[in-house]
PDB file of C-alpha atoms in Angstrom:
ATOM      1  CA  MET Z 284      17.125  48.163 -35.792  1.00  0.00           C
ATOM      2  CA  THR Z 285      15.784  51.320 -34.152  1.00  0.00           C
ATOM      3  CA  HIS Z 286      15.172  51.630 -30.442  1.00  0.00           C
ATOM      4  CA  HIS Z 287      11.401  51.606 -31.107  1.00  0.00           C
ATOM      5  CA  GLU Z 288      11.618  48.434 -33.183  1.00  0.00           C
ATOM      6  CA  ASN Z 289      13.750  46.758 -30.558  1.00  0.00           C
ATOM      7  CA  ASP Z 290      11.229  47.647 -27.858  1.00  0.00           C
ATOM      8  CA  LEU Z 291       8.389  46.191 -29.958  1.00  0.00           C
ATOM      9  CA  LEU Z 292      10.356  42.958 -30.487  1.00  0.00           C
ATOM     10  CA  GLN Z 293      10.979  42.551 -26.773  1.00  0.00           C
ATOM     11  CA  ARG Z 294       7.303  43.128 -26.010  1.00  0.00           C
ATOM     12  CA  ARG Z 295       6.312  40.576 -28.649  1.00  0.00           C
ATOM     13  CA  GLN Z 296       8.729  38.023 -27.154  1.00  0.00           C
ATOM     14  CA  GLN Z 297       7.339  38.694 -23.663  1.00  0.00           C
ATOM     15  CA  LEU Z 298       3.803  38.296 -24.996  1.00  0.00           C
ATOM     16  CA  ASP Z 299       4.690  34.993 -26.679  1.00  0.00           C
ATOM     17  CA  ALA Z 300       6.320  33.749 -23.470  1.00  0.00           C
ATOM     18  CA  ALA Z 301       3.227  34.765 -21.489  1.00  0.00           C
ATOM     19  CA  ARG Z 302       0.985  32.888 -23.939  1.00  0.00           C
ATOM     20  CA  VAL Z 303       3.109  29.753 -23.547  1.00  0.00           C
ATOM     21  CA  GLU Z 304       2.940  30.055 -19.737  1.00  0.00           C
ATOM     22  CA  VAL Z 305      -0.825  30.567 -19.793  1.00  0.00           C
ATOM     23  CA  ALA Z 306      -1.206  27.533 -22.071  1.00  0.00           C
ATOM     24  CA  ARG Z 307       0.897  25.467 -19.656  1.00  0.00           C
ATOM     25  CA  LEU Z 308      -1.189  26.588 -16.694  1.00  0.00           C
ATOM     26  CA  VAL Z 309      -4.405  25.782 -18.503  1.00  0.00           C
ATOM     27  CA  GLU Z 310      -3.078  22.311 -19.405  1.00  0.00           C
ATOM     28  CA  ASP Z 311      -2.006  21.708 -15.777  1.00  0.00           C
ATOM     29  CA  HIS Z 312      -5.453  22.783 -14.597  1.00  0.00           C
ATOM     30  CA  ASN Z 313      -7.184  20.521 -17.108  1.00  0.00           C
ATOM     31  CA  ALA Z 314      -4.959  17.601 -16.104  1.00  0.00           C
ATOM     32  CA  ALA Z 315      -5.778  18.184 -12.432  1.00  0.00           C
ATOM     33  CA  GLN Z 316      -9.477  18.281 -13.261  1.00  0.00           C
ATOM     34  CA  ARG Z 317      -9.225  15.048 -15.237  1.00  0.00           C
ATOM     35  CA  ASP Z 318      -7.443  13.399 -12.336  1.00  0.00           C
ATOM     36  CA  LEU Z 319     -10.079  14.697  -9.927  1.00  0.00           C
ATOM     37  CA  ARG Z 320     -12.918  13.394 -12.115  1.00  0.00           C
ATOM     38  CA  SER Z 321     -11.207  10.022 -12.358  1.00  0.00           C
ATOM     39  CA  SER Z 322     -10.809   9.789  -8.563  1.00  0.00           C
ATOM     40  CA  VAL Z 323     -13.947   7.972  -7.461  1.00  0.00           C
ATOM     41  CA  ILE Z 324     -14.772   6.709  -3.984  1.00  0.00           C
ATOM     42  CA  GLU Z 325     -17.277   3.904  -3.449  1.00  0.00           C
ATOM     43  CA  ARG Z 326     -18.617   3.174   0.029  1.00  0.00           C
ATOM     44  CA  PHE Z 327     -19.867  -0.225   1.179  1.00  0.00           C
ATOM     45  CA  GLU Z 328     -21.297  -1.187   4.558  1.00  0.00           C
ATOM     46  CA  GLY Z 329     -21.571  -4.714   5.959  1.00  0.00           C
ATOM     47  CA  LEU Z 330     -19.472  -7.781   5.249  1.00  0.00           C
ATOM     48  CA  THR Z 331     -21.825  -9.155   2.596  1.00  0.00           C
ATOM     49  CA  ASP Z 332     -21.580  -6.072   0.349  1.00  0.00           C
ATOM     50  CA  ILE Z 333     -17.836  -5.759   0.937  1.00  0.00           C
ATOM     51  CA  ARG Z 334     -17.130  -9.356  -0.019  1.00  0.00           C
ATOM     52  CA  PHE Z 335     -19.353  -9.134  -3.083  1.00  0.00           C
ATOM     53  CA  ARG Z 336     -17.448  -6.038  -4.309  1.00  0.00           C
ATOM     54  CA  ILE Z 337     -14.086  -7.721  -3.654  1.00  0.00           C
ATOM     55  CA  GLU Z 338     -15.249 -10.722  -5.661  1.00  0.00           C
ATOM     56  CA  GLU Z 339     -16.152  -8.409  -8.520  1.00  0.00           C
ATOM     57  CA  LEU Z 340     -12.748  -6.744  -8.460  1.00  0.00           C
ATOM     58  CA  THR Z 341     -11.068 -10.139  -8.259  1.00  0.00           C
ATOM     59  CA  GLU Z 342     -12.933 -11.329 -11.367  1.00  0.00           C
ATOM     60  CA  LYS Z 343     -11.656  -8.282 -13.263  1.00  0.00           C
ATOM     61  CA  CYS Z 344      -8.102  -8.452 -11.909  1.00  0.00           C
ATOM     62  CA  GLN Z 345      -5.668  -9.225 -14.743  1.00  0.00           C
ATOM     63  CA  SER Z 346      -2.081  -8.775 -13.563  1.00  0.00           C
ATOM     64  CA  GLU Z 347      -1.442  -8.063  -9.870  1.00  0.00           C
ATOM     65  CA  LEU Z 348      -2.981  -8.138  -6.383  1.00  0.00           C
ATOM     66  CA  LEU Z 349      -1.243  -6.503  -3.411  1.00  0.00           C
ATOM     67  CA  THR Z 350      -2.530  -7.182   0.105  1.00  0.00           C
ATOM     68  CA  PHE Z 351      -2.021  -5.878   3.646  1.00  0.00           C
ATOM     69  CA  ALA Z 352      -3.631  -8.491   5.933  1.00  0.00           C
ATOM     70  CA  ALA Z 353      -3.778  -6.656   9.262  1.00  0.00           C
ATOM     71  CA  GLY Z 354      -5.208  -8.212  12.384  1.00  0.00           C
ATOM     72  CA  GLY Z 355      -2.726 -10.971  13.106  1.00  0.00           C
ATOM     73  CA  PRO Z 356      -4.549 -14.348  13.324  1.00  0.00           C
ATOM     74  CA  GLN Z 357      -7.163 -14.550  10.589  1.00  0.00           C
ATOM     75  CA  THR Z 358     -10.717 -15.598  11.331  1.00  0.00           C
ATOM     76  CA  GLU Z 359     -12.091 -18.823   9.845  1.00  0.00           C
ATOM     77  CA  ALA Z 360     -14.556 -16.814   7.746  1.00  0.00           C
ATOM     78  CA  SER Z 361     -11.756 -14.670   6.346  1.00  0.00           C
ATOM     79  CA  ARG Z 362      -9.611 -17.701   5.514  1.00  0.00           C
ATOM     80  CA  GLN Z 363     -12.450 -19.514   3.793  1.00  0.00           C
ATOM     81  CA  ALA Z 364     -13.412 -16.423   1.778  1.00  0.00           C
ATOM     82  CA  SER Z 365      -9.891 -15.749   0.528  1.00  0.00           C
ATOM     83  CA  GLN Z 366      -8.929 -19.209  -0.697  1.00  0.00           C
ATOM     84  CA  PRO Z 367     -11.329 -19.473  -3.686  1.00  0.00           C
ATOM     85  CA  LEU Z 368     -10.258 -15.981  -4.778  1.00  0.00           C
ATOM     86  CA  CYS Z 369      -6.582 -16.917  -4.516  1.00  0.00           C
ATOM     87  CA  ARG Z 370      -7.144 -20.105  -6.473  1.00  0.00           C
ATOM     88  CA  GLU Z 371      -8.947 -18.221  -9.261  1.00  0.00           C
ATOM     89  CA  LEU Z 372      -6.245 -15.534  -9.502  1.00  0.00           C
ATOM     90  CA  ALA Z 373      -3.496 -18.157  -9.632  1.00  0.00           C
ATOM     91  CA  ARG Z 374      -5.358 -19.954 -12.420  1.00  0.00           C
ATOM     92  CA  ARG Z 375      -5.291 -16.760 -14.476  1.00  0.00           C
ATOM     93  CA  GLY Z 376      -1.615 -16.115 -13.770  1.00  0.00           C
ATOM     94  CA  VAL Z 377      -2.148 -12.998 -11.617  1.00  0.00           C
ATOM     95  CA  ALA Z 378       0.886 -12.098  -9.485  1.00  0.00           C
ATOM     96  CA  MET Z 379      -0.008 -11.989  -5.782  1.00  0.00           C
ATOM     97  CA  ARG Z 380       1.978 -10.450  -2.911  1.00  0.00           C
ATOM     98  CA  SER Z 381       0.666 -10.349   0.671  1.00  0.00           C
ATOM     99  CA  VAL Z 382       2.003  -8.931   3.903  1.00  0.00           C
ATOM    100  CA  TYR Z 383       0.756 -10.424   7.172  1.00  0.00           C
ATOM    101  CA  LEU Z 384       1.610  -9.553  10.742  1.00  0.00           C
ATOM    102  CA  GLU Z 385       4.263 -11.530  12.602  1.00  0.00           C
ATOM    103  CA  SER Z 386       1.666 -12.233  15.282  1.00  0.00           C
ATOM    104  CA  ALA Z 387      -0.070 -14.506  12.755  1.00  0.00           C
ATOM    105  CA  HIS Z 388       2.579 -17.106  13.673  1.00  0.00           C
ATOM    106  CA  ASN Z 389       0.889 -17.458  17.076  1.00  0.00           C
ATOM    107  CA  ASP Z 390      -2.193 -19.048  15.484  1.00  0.00           C
ATOM    108  CA  PRO Z 391      -1.702 -22.544  13.968  1.00  0.00           C
ATOM    109  CA  ALA Z 392      -4.758 -22.208  11.751  1.00  0.00           C
ATOM    110  CA  THR Z 393      -3.472 -18.965  10.253  1.00  0.00           C
ATOM    111  CA  VAL Z 394      -0.010 -20.481   9.764  1.00  0.00           C
ATOM    112  CA  GLU Z 395      -1.579 -23.364   7.849  1.00  0.00           C
ATOM    113  CA  HIS Z 396      -3.571 -20.849   5.811  1.00  0.00           C
ATOM    114  CA  LEU Z 397      -0.403 -18.929   4.858  1.00  0.00           C
ATOM    115  CA  ARG Z 398       1.242 -22.199   3.828  1.00  0.00           C
ATOM    116  CA  TRP Z 399      -1.759 -22.892   1.596  1.00  0.00           C
ATOM    117  CA  LEU Z 400      -1.558 -19.401   0.053  1.00  0.00           C
ATOM    118  CA  GLN Z 401       2.132 -19.835  -0.761  1.00  0.00           C
ATOM    119  CA  ALA Z 402       1.530 -23.252  -2.293  1.00  0.00           C
ATOM    120  CA  ASN Z 403      -1.117 -21.652  -4.503  1.00  0.00           C
ATOM    121  CA  GLY Z 404       0.950 -18.804  -5.879  1.00  0.00           C
ATOM    122  CA  ASP Z 405       0.725 -16.031  -3.252  1.00  0.00           C
ATOM    123  CA  GLU Z 406       4.120 -14.653  -2.206  1.00  0.00           C
ATOM    124  CA  VAL Z 407       3.783 -14.047   1.548  1.00  0.00           C
ATOM    125  CA  ARG Z 408       5.887 -11.929   3.895  1.00  0.00           C
ATOM    126  CA  THR Z 409       5.387 -10.849   7.501  1.00  0.00           C
ATOM    127  CA  THR Z 410       6.143  -7.632   9.362  1.00  0.00           C
ATOM    128  CA  ALA Z 411       5.772  -6.379  12.926  1.00  0.00           C
ATOM    129  CA  ALA Z 412       3.098  -3.729  12.275  1.00  0.00           C
ATOM    130  CA  LEU Z 413       0.674  -2.729   9.544  1.00  0.00           C
ATOM    131  CA  PRO Z 414      -1.374   0.467   9.248  1.00  0.00           C
ATOM    132  CA  SER Z 415      -4.590  -1.164   8.051  1.00  0.00           C
ATOM    133  CA  ARG Z 416      -6.088  -3.857   5.883  1.00  0.00           C
ATOM    134  CA  MET Z 417      -5.693  -3.048   2.181  1.00  0.00           C
ATOM    135  CA  LEU Z 418      -6.201  -4.642  -1.220  1.00  0.00           C
ATOM    136  CA  ILE Z 419      -4.859  -3.117  -4.449  1.00  0.00           C
ATOM    137  CA  PHE Z 420      -6.068  -4.601  -7.742  1.00  0.00           C
ATOM    138  CA  ASP Z 421      -3.955  -4.024 -10.887  1.00  0.00           C
ATOM    139  CA  ARG Z 422      -2.623  -0.775  -9.346  1.00  0.00           C
ATOM    140  CA  ALA Z 423      -5.988   0.757 -10.320  1.00  0.00           C
ATOM    141  CA  HIS Z 424      -8.426   0.018  -7.463  1.00  0.00           C
ATOM    142  CA  ALA Z 425      -7.796  -0.047  -3.693  1.00  0.00           C
ATOM    143  CA  VAL Z 426     -10.020  -1.391  -0.924  1.00  0.00           C
ATOM    144  CA  LEU Z 427      -9.592   0.038   2.572  1.00  0.00           C
ATOM    145  CA  PRO Z 428     -11.743  -0.333   5.730  1.00  0.00           C
ATOM    146  CA  LEU Z 429     -13.963   2.524   6.864  1.00  0.00           C
ATOM    147  CA  ASP Z 430     -12.836   1.852  10.419  1.00  0.00           C
ATOM    148  CA  PRO Z 431      -9.387   0.266  10.915  1.00  0.00           C
ATOM    149  CA  GLU Z 432     -10.556  -0.888  14.338  1.00  0.00           C
ATOM    150  CA  ASP Z 433     -13.392  -2.928  12.834  1.00  0.00           C
ATOM    151  CA  SER Z 434     -13.128  -3.923   9.173  1.00  0.00           C
ATOM    152  CA  ALA Z 435     -16.629  -5.454   9.301  1.00  0.00           C
ATOM    153  CA  VAL Z 436     -18.221  -1.978   9.568  1.00  0.00           C
ATOM    154  CA  GLY Z 437     -17.590  -1.105   5.947  1.00  0.00           C
ATOM    155  CA  ALA Z 438     -15.055  -0.386   3.239  1.00  0.00           C
ATOM    156  CA  LEU Z 439     -14.015   2.250   0.701  1.00  0.00           C
ATOM    157  CA  VAL Z 440     -13.057   1.381  -2.842  1.00  0.00           C
ATOM    158  CA  LEU Z 441     -10.746   4.058  -4.255  1.00  0.00           C
ATOM    159  CA  HIS Z 442      -9.946   4.797  -7.916  1.00  0.00           C
ATOM    160  CA  GLY Z 443      -7.657   7.389  -9.440  1.00  0.00           C
ATOM    161  CA  PRO Z 444      -3.925   7.473 -10.189  1.00  0.00           C
ATOM    162  CA  GLY Z 445      -2.956   9.952  -7.467  1.00  0.00           C
ATOM    163  CA  VAL Z 446      -4.197   8.077  -4.434  1.00  0.00           C
ATOM    164  CA  ILE Z 447      -3.466   4.628  -5.904  1.00  0.00           C
ATOM    165  CA  ASN Z 448       0.165   5.533  -6.648  1.00  0.00           C
ATOM    166  CA  ALA Z 449       0.607   6.707  -3.044  1.00  0.00           C
ATOM    167  CA  LEU Z 450      -0.853   3.461  -1.685  1.00  0.00           C
ATOM    168  CA  CYS Z 451       1.359   1.393  -3.979  1.00  0.00           C
ATOM    169  CA  GLU Z 452       4.440   3.256  -2.753  1.00  0.00           C
ATOM    170  CA  LEU Z 453       3.385   2.528   0.839  1.00  0.00           C
ATOM    171  CA  PHE Z 454       2.995  -1.166   0.006  1.00  0.00           C
ATOM    172  CA  GLU Z 455       6.426  -1.350  -1.637  1.00  0.00           C
ATOM    173  CA  ARG Z 456       8.139   0.289   1.400  1.00  0.00           C
ATOM    174  CA  VAL Z 457       6.536  -2.206   3.765  1.00  0.00           C
ATOM    175  CA  TRP Z 458       7.201  -5.127   1.430  1.00  0.00           C
ATOM    176  CA  GLU Z 459      10.894  -4.267   1.152  1.00  0.00           C
ATOM    177  CA  SER Z 460      11.417  -4.449   4.918  1.00  0.00           C
ATOM    178  CA  ALA Z 461       9.104  -7.415   5.546  1.00  0.00           C
ATOM    179  CA  VAL Z 462      10.452 -10.962   6.121  1.00  0.00           C
ATOM    180  CA  PRO Z 463       9.599 -13.889   3.793  1.00  0.00           C
ATOM    181  CA  PHE Z 464       7.244 -16.456   5.332  1.00  0.00           C
ATOM    182  CA  THR Z 465       8.971 -19.851   5.301  1.00  0.00           C
ATOM    183  CA  ARG Z 466       7.210 -23.057   6.334  1.00  0.00           C
ATOM    184  CA  GLY Z 467       5.423 -21.351   9.189  1.00  0.00           C
ATOM    185  CA  ARG Z 468       8.564 -20.390  11.083  1.00  0.00           C
ATOM    186  CA  LEU Z 469       9.209 -16.788  12.087  1.00  0.00           C
ATOM    187  CA  HIS Z 470      12.413 -15.582  10.453  1.00  0.00           C
ATOM    188  CA  GLN Z 471      13.365 -12.198  11.832  1.00  0.00           C
ATOM    189  CA  ARG Z 472      16.056  -9.898  10.544  1.00  0.00           C
ATOM    190  CA  ASP Z 473      18.983  -9.068  12.769  1.00  0.00           C
ATOM    191  CA  ARG Z 474      17.979  -7.537  16.054  1.00  0.00           C
ATOM    192  CA  SER Z 475      18.662  -3.866  16.722  1.00  0.00           C
ATOM    193  CA  GLU Z 476      21.642  -2.598  18.683  1.00  0.00           C
ATOM    194  CA  GLY Z 477      19.633  -2.934  21.887  1.00  0.00           C
ATOM    195  CA  GLY Z 478      18.794  -6.585  21.148  1.00  0.00           C
ATOM    196  CA  LEU Z 479      15.186  -5.774  20.235  1.00  0.00           C
ATOM    197  CA  SER Z 480      13.002  -7.933  18.017  1.00  0.00           C
ATOM    198  CA  SER Z 481      11.175  -6.242  15.122  1.00  0.00           C
ATOM    199  CA  GLN Z 482       7.953  -6.407  17.171  1.00  0.00           C
ATOM    200  CA  GLU Z 483       9.583  -4.714  20.161  1.00  0.00           C
ATOM    201  CA  GLN Z 484      11.028  -2.067  17.850  1.00  0.00           C
ATOM    202  CA  ALA Z 485       7.583  -1.443  16.394  1.00  0.00           C
ATOM    203  CA  ILE Z 486       6.012  -1.102  19.822  1.00  0.00           C
ATOM    204  CA  LEU Z 487       8.587   1.463  20.951  1.00  0.00           C
ATOM    205  CA  ARG Z 488       8.266   3.438  17.748  1.00  0.00           C
ATOM    206  CA  LEU Z 489       4.482   3.545  17.981  1.00  0.00           C
ATOM    207  CA  LEU Z 490       4.605   4.519  21.648  1.00  0.00           C
ATOM    208  CA  GLY Z 491       7.033   7.293  20.763  1.00  0.00           C
ATOM    209  CA  GLU Z 492       4.382   8.626  18.388  1.00  0.00           C
ATOM    210  CA  GLY Z 493       2.009   8.909  21.348  1.00  0.00           C
ATOM    211  CA  LEU Z 494      -0.411   6.184  20.223  1.00  0.00           C
ATOM    212  CA  THR Z 495      -2.637   4.462  22.770  1.00  0.00           C
ATOM    213  CA  ASP Z 496      -2.205   0.850  23.892  1.00  0.00           C
ATOM    214  CA  GLU Z 497      -5.306  -0.099  21.931  1.00  0.00           C
ATOM    215  CA  VAL Z 498      -4.028   1.354  18.643  1.00  0.00           C
ATOM    216  CA  VAL Z 499      -0.572  -0.190  19.129  1.00  0.00           C
ATOM    217  CA  ALA Z 500      -2.143  -3.610  19.752  1.00  0.00           C
ATOM    218  CA  ARG Z 501      -4.287  -3.320  16.614  1.00  0.00           C
ATOM    219  CA  LYS Z 502      -1.357  -2.395  14.393  1.00  0.00           C
ATOM    220  CA  LEU Z 503       0.611  -5.407  15.681  1.00  0.00           C
ATOM    221  CA  GLY Z 504      -2.313  -7.818  15.702  1.00  0.00           C
ATOM    222  CA  ILE Z 505      -1.891  -8.708  19.384  1.00  0.00           C
ATOM    223  CA  SER Z 506      -4.078  -8.353  22.449  1.00  0.00           C
ATOM    224  CA  VAL Z 507      -3.955  -5.140  24.481  1.00  0.00           C
ATOM    225  CA  ARG Z 508      -2.861  -7.215  27.465  1.00  0.00           C
ATOM    226  CA  THR Z 509       0.090  -8.687  25.565  1.00  0.00           C
ATOM    227  CA  GLY Z 510       1.058  -5.280  24.245  1.00  0.00           C
ATOM    228  CA  ARG Z 511       1.032  -3.778  27.732  1.00  0.00           C
ATOM    229  CA  ARG Z 512       3.157  -6.631  29.077  1.00  0.00           C
ATOM    230  CA  ILE Z 513       5.798  -6.133  26.391  1.00  0.00           C
ATOM    231  CA  THR Z 514       5.687  -2.381  26.951  1.00  0.00           C
ATOM    232  CA  ALA Z 515       6.240  -2.756  30.684  1.00  0.00           C
ATOM    233  CA  GLU Z 516       9.237  -5.015  30.074  1.00  0.00           C
ATOM    234  CA  LEU Z 517      10.747  -2.520  27.623  1.00  0.00           C
ATOM    235  CA  MET Z 518      10.175   0.419  29.985  1.00  0.00           C
ATOM    236  CA  THR Z 519      12.044  -1.460  32.695  1.00  0.00           C
ATOM    237  CA  ARG Z 520      14.966  -2.146  30.369  1.00  0.00           C
ATOM    238  CA  LEU Z 521      15.096   1.524  29.341  1.00  0.00           C
ATOM    239  CA  GLY Z 522      14.535   2.927  32.828  1.00  0.00           C
ATOM    240  CA  ALA Z 523      11.655   5.015  31.426  1.00  0.00           C
ATOM    241  CA  ARG Z 524       8.827   6.468  33.506  1.00  0.00           C
ATOM    242  CA  SER Z 525       6.349   6.776  30.637  1.00  0.00           C
ATOM    243  CA  ARG Z 526       5.606   5.082  27.342  1.00  0.00           C
ATOM    244  CA  PHE Z 527       6.466   8.224  25.394  1.00  0.00           C
ATOM    245  CA  GLN Z 528       9.782   8.526  27.210  1.00  0.00           C
ATOM    246  CA  ALA Z 529      10.544   4.883  26.395  1.00  0.00           C
ATOM    247  CA  GLY Z 530      10.097   5.560  22.702  1.00  0.00           C
ATOM    248  CA  LEU Z 531      12.343   8.642  22.833  1.00  0.00           C
ATOM    249  CA  ARG Z 532      15.097   6.868  24.798  1.00  0.00           C
ATOM    250  CA  ALA Z 533      15.059   3.921  22.411  1.00  0.00           C
ATOM    251  CA  ALA Z 534      15.459   6.317  19.466  1.00  0.00           C
ATOM    252  CA  GLN Z 535      18.292   8.190  21.214  1.00  0.00           C
ATOM    253  CA  LEU Z 536      20.109   4.894  21.876  1.00  0.00           C
ATOM    254  CA  GLY Z 537      19.778   3.868  18.237  1.00  0.00           C
ATOM    255  CA  TRP Z 538      17.586   0.887  19.069  1.00  0.00           C
ATOM    256  CA  LEU Z 539      15.074   1.794  16.393  1.00  0.00           C
ATOM    257  CA  ALA Z 540      17.514   2.063  13.521  1.00  0.00           C
ATOM    258  CA  GLY Z 541      16.100   0.194  10.545  1.00  0.00           C
ATOM    259  CA  ALA Z 542      12.714  -0.340  12.253  1.00  0.00           C
ATOM    260  CA  ASP Z 543       9.707  -0.766   9.968  1.00  0.00           C
ATOM    261  CA  THR Z 544       7.798   2.411   9.314  1.00  0.00           C
ATOM    262  CA  VAL Z 545       4.013   2.260   9.070  1.00  0.00           C
TER     263      VAL Z 545
END
């Protein structure tokens, strides 16, 4: 083969490789566009519209429902609304897993409600803190509040594999570290090296992130007053002058090892 022929062969190979790369880029672009088109966001305002949409999604749910029940003690309206849906899903053999806040144990009515859910097929666990309320139907549709501070304001219904996969991964991480709900009693995992409960660990971690007392209380489902009391006690134990310093010192001492991440 002459030098000229060899040069032509190399150029042809480079051209073929470039065509393959362009085809791959075009396919990646088309896939991204398909994913973008399939990612739909619905917005609902007011409890009536939210509950109607949740009922619709429940009717279509075929295999699995994942739930974050933030807020600690559940209102009577919320308990009454969820039970018929749970009963219908159980009848159809849908697998249900729900994570509630540990603070739910402080409310007898909520404890009784969780017992009812378990008896009717919902596998319930509790954890110290949750980021927000959330429902995921068949790993295809997710319902999240417009305002985590007030779920009655409105909700978003999300569709699309990208965002749904991320939310499912978040659920599985929280579920793995959560504690099974058993007959209404609070079963906590071993305390940290500093003798902290999971709730105390969560408070210190959230304070270390610079969150306000109000946000910390919401994530734990407790009153701001209770959160501040626990915080003051922890600061005294740590000899900290500020909430942020308390979170940092707890981390340095290894008190937060294994703490739930939200």
